[in-house]
PDB file of C-alpha atoms in Angstrom:
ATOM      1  CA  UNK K 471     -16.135 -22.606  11.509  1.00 94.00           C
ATOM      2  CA  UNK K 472     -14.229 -23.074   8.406  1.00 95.00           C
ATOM      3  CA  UNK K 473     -14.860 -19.660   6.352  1.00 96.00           C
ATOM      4  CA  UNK K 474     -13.116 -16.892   4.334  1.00 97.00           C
ATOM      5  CA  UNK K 475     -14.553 -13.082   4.720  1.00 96.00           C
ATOM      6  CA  UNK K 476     -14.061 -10.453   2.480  1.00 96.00           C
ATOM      7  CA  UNK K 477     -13.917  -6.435   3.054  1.00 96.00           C
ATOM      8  CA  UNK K 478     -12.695  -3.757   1.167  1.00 97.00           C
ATOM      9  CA  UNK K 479     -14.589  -3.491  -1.749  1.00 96.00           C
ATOM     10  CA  UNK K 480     -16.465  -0.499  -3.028  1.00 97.00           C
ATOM     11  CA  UNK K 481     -16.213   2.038  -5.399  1.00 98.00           C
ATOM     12  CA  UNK K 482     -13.534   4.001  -6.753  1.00 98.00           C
ATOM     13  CA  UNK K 483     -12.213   6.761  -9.551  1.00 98.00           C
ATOM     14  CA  UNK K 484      -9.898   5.476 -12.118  1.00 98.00           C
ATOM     15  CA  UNK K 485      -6.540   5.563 -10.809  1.00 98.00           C
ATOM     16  CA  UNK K 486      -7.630   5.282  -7.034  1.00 98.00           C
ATOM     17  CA  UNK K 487      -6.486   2.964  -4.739  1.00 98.00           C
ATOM     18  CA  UNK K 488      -7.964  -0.192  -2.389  1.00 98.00           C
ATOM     19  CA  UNK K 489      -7.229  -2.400  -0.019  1.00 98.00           C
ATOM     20  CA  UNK K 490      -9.249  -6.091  -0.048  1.00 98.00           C
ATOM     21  CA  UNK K 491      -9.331  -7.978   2.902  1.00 98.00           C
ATOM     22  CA  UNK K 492      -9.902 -12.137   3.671  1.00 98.00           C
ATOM     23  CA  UNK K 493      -9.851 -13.008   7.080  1.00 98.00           C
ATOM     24  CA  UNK K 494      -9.802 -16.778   7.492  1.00 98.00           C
ATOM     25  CA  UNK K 495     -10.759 -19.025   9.955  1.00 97.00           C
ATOM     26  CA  UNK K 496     -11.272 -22.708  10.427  1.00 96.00           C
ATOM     27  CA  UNK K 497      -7.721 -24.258   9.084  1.00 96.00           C
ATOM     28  CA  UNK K 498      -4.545 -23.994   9.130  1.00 96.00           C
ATOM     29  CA  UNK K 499      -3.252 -20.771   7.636  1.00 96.00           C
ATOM     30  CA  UNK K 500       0.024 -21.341   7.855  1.00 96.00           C
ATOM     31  CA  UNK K 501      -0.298 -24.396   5.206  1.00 96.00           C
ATOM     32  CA  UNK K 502      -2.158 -22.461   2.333  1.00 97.00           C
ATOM     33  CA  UNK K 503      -2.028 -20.801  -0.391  1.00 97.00           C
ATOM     34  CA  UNK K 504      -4.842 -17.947  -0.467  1.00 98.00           C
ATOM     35  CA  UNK K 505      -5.290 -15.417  -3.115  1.00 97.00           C
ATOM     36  CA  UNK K 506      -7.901 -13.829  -5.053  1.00 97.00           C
ATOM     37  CA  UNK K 507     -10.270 -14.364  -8.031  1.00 97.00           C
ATOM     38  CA  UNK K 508     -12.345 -11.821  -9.927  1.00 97.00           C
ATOM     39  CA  UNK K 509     -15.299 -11.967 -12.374  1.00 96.00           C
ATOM     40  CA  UNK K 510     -16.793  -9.325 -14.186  1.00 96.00           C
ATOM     41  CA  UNK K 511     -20.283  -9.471 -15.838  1.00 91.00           C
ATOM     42  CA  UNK K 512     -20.058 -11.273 -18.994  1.00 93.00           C
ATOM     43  CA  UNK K 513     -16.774 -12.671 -18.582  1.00 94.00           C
ATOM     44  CA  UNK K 514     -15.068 -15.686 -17.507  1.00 93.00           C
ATOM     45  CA  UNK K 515     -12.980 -16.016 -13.900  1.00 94.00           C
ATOM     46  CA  UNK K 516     -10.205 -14.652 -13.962  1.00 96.00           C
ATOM     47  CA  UNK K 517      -7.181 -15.646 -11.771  1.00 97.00           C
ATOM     48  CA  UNK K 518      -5.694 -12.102  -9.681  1.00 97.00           C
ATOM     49  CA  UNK K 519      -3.603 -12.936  -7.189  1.00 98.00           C
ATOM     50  CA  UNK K 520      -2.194 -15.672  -4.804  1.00 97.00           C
ATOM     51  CA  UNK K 521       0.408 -15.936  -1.885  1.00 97.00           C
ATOM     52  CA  UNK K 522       1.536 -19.105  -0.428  1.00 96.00           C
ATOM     53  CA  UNK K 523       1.818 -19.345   3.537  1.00 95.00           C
ATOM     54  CA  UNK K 524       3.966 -22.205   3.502  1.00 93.00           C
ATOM     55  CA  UNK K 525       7.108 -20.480   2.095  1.00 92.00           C
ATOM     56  CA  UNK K 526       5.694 -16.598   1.062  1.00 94.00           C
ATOM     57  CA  UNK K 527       5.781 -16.926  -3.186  1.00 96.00           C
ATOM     58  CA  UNK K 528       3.373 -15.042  -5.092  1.00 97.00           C
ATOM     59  CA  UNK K 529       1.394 -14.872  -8.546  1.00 97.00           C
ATOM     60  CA  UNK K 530       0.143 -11.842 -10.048  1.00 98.00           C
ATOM     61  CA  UNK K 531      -1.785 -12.217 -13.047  1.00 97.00           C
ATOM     62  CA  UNK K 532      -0.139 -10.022 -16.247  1.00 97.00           C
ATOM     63  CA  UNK K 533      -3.040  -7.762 -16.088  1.00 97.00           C
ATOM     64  CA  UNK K 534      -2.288  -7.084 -12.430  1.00 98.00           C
ATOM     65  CA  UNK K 535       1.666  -6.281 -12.263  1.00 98.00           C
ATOM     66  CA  UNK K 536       2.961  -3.695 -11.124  1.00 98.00           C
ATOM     67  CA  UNK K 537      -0.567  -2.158 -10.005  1.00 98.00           C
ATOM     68  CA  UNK K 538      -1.499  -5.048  -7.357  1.00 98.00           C
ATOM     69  CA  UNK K 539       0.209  -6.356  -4.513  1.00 98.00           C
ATOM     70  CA  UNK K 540      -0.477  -9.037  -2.084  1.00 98.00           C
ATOM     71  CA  UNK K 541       0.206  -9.830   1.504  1.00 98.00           C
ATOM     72  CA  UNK K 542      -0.149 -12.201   4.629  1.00 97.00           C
ATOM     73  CA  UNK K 543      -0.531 -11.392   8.151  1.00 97.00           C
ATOM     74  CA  UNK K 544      -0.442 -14.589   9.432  1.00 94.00           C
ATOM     75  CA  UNK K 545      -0.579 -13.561  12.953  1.00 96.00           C
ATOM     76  CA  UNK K 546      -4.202 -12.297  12.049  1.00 97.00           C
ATOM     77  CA  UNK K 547      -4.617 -14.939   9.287  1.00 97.00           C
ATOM     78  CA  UNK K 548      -5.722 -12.258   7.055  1.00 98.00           C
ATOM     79  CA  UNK K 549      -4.196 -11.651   3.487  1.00 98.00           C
ATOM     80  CA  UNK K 550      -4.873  -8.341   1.684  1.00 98.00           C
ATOM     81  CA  UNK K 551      -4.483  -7.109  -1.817  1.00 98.00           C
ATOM     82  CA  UNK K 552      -3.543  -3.845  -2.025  1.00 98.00           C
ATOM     83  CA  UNK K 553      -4.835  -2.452  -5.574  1.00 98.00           C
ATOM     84  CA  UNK K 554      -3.486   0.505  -7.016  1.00 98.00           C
ATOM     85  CA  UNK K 555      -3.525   2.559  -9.984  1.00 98.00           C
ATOM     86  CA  UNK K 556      -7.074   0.736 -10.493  1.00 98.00           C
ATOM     87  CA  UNK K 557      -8.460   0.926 -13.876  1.00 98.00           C
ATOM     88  CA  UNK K 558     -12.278   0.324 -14.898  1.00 97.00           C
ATOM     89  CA  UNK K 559     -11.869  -2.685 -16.665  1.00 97.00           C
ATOM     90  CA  UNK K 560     -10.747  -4.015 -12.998  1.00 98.00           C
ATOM     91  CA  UNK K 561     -14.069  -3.605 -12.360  1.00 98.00           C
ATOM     92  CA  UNK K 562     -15.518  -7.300 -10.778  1.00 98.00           C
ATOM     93  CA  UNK K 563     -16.689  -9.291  -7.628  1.00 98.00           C
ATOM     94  CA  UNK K 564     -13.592 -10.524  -5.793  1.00 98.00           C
ATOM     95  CA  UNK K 565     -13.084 -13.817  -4.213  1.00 97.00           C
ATOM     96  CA  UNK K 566     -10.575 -14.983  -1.847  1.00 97.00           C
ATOM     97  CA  UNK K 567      -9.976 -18.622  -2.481  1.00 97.00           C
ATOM     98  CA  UNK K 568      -7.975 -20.924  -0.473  1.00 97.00           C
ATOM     99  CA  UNK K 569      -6.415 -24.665  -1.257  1.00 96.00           C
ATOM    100  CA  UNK K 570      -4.026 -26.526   0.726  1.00 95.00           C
ATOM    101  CA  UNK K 571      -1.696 -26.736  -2.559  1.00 93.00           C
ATOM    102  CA  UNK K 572      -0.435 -24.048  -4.156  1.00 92.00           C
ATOM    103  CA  UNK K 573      -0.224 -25.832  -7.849  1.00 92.00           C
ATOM    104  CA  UNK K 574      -3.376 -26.778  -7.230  1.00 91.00           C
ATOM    105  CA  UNK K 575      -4.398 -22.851  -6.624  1.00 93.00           C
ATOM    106  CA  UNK K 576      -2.356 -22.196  -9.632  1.00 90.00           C
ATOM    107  CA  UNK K 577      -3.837 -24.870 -12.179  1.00 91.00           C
ATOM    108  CA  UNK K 578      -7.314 -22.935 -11.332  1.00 92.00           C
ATOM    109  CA  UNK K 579      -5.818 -19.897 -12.899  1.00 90.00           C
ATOM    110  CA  UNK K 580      -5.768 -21.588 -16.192  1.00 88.00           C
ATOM    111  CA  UNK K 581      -8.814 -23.989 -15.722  1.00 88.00           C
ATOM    112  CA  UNK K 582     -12.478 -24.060 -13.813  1.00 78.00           C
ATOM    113  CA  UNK K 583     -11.334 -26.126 -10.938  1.00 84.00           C
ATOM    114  CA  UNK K 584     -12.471 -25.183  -7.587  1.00 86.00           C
ATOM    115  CA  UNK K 585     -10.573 -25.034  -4.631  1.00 94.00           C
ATOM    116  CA  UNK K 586     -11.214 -25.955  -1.511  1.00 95.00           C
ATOM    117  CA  UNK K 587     -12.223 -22.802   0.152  1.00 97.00           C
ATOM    118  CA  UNK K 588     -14.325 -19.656  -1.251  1.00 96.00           C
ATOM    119  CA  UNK K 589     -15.532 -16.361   0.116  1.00 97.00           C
ATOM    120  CA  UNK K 590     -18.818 -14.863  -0.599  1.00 96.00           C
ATOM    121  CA  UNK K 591     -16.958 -12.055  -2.827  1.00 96.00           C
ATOM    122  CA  UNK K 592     -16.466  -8.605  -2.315  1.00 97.00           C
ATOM    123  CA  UNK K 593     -17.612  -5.711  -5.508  1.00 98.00           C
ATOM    124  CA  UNK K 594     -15.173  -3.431  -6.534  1.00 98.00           C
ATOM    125  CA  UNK K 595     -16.734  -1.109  -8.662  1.00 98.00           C
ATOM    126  CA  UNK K 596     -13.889   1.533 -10.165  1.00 98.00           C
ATOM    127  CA  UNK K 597     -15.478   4.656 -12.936  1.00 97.00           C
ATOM    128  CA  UNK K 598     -14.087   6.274 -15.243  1.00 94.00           C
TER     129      UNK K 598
END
């Protein structure tokens, strides 16, 4: 079955830490780029996070720097975003999204486009 499952979320005190997981299944790991969305009530998607499998580059959105890092265990085709330092306007459901082209994951950063592959999301919920 072709899927992507979150973990991790949950709630946390301003300047705590987590760790979000997406285990995939169903495709070829090695071949995508997989990252992470978030949206908050009220507000519009917002682009987190994305590694590419096929030759290990990463995006961080400018909100995210320095406080977020991802990473791919492709031996358990799982990639994780560690989130530190966490803030309460980083409060949102997270998605792990996954497309087959990396531009194509990137374009959705700036657009609506879907990619290929979603997860159900994950809550992160982070007080102040």
């Amino acid at each position: 079955e072709v899927q992507l499952v979150e973990s991790g979320g949950g709630l946390v005190q301003a300047g705590g830490s987590l760790r979000l997981s997406c285990a995939a299944s169903g495709f070829p790991f090695d071949d995508y780029a997989i990252g992470w969305f978030r949206q908050a009530p009220g507000k519009e998607r917002e682009g987190v996070s994305c590694i590419s499998n096929s030759d290990g580059s990463t995006y961080y959105a400018d909100s995210v720097k320095g406080r977020f890092t991802i990473s791919s265990d492709n031996a358990k085709n799982t990639v994780y975003l560690q989130m530190n330092s966490l803030k309460p306007e980083d409060t949102a459901v997270y998605y792990c999204a996954a497309d087959s082209s990396a531009k194509r994951w990137l374009i959705a950063t700036m657009t609506k486009d879907y990619l290929e592959l979603w997860g159900q999301g994950t809550l992160v919920t982070v007080s102040s």
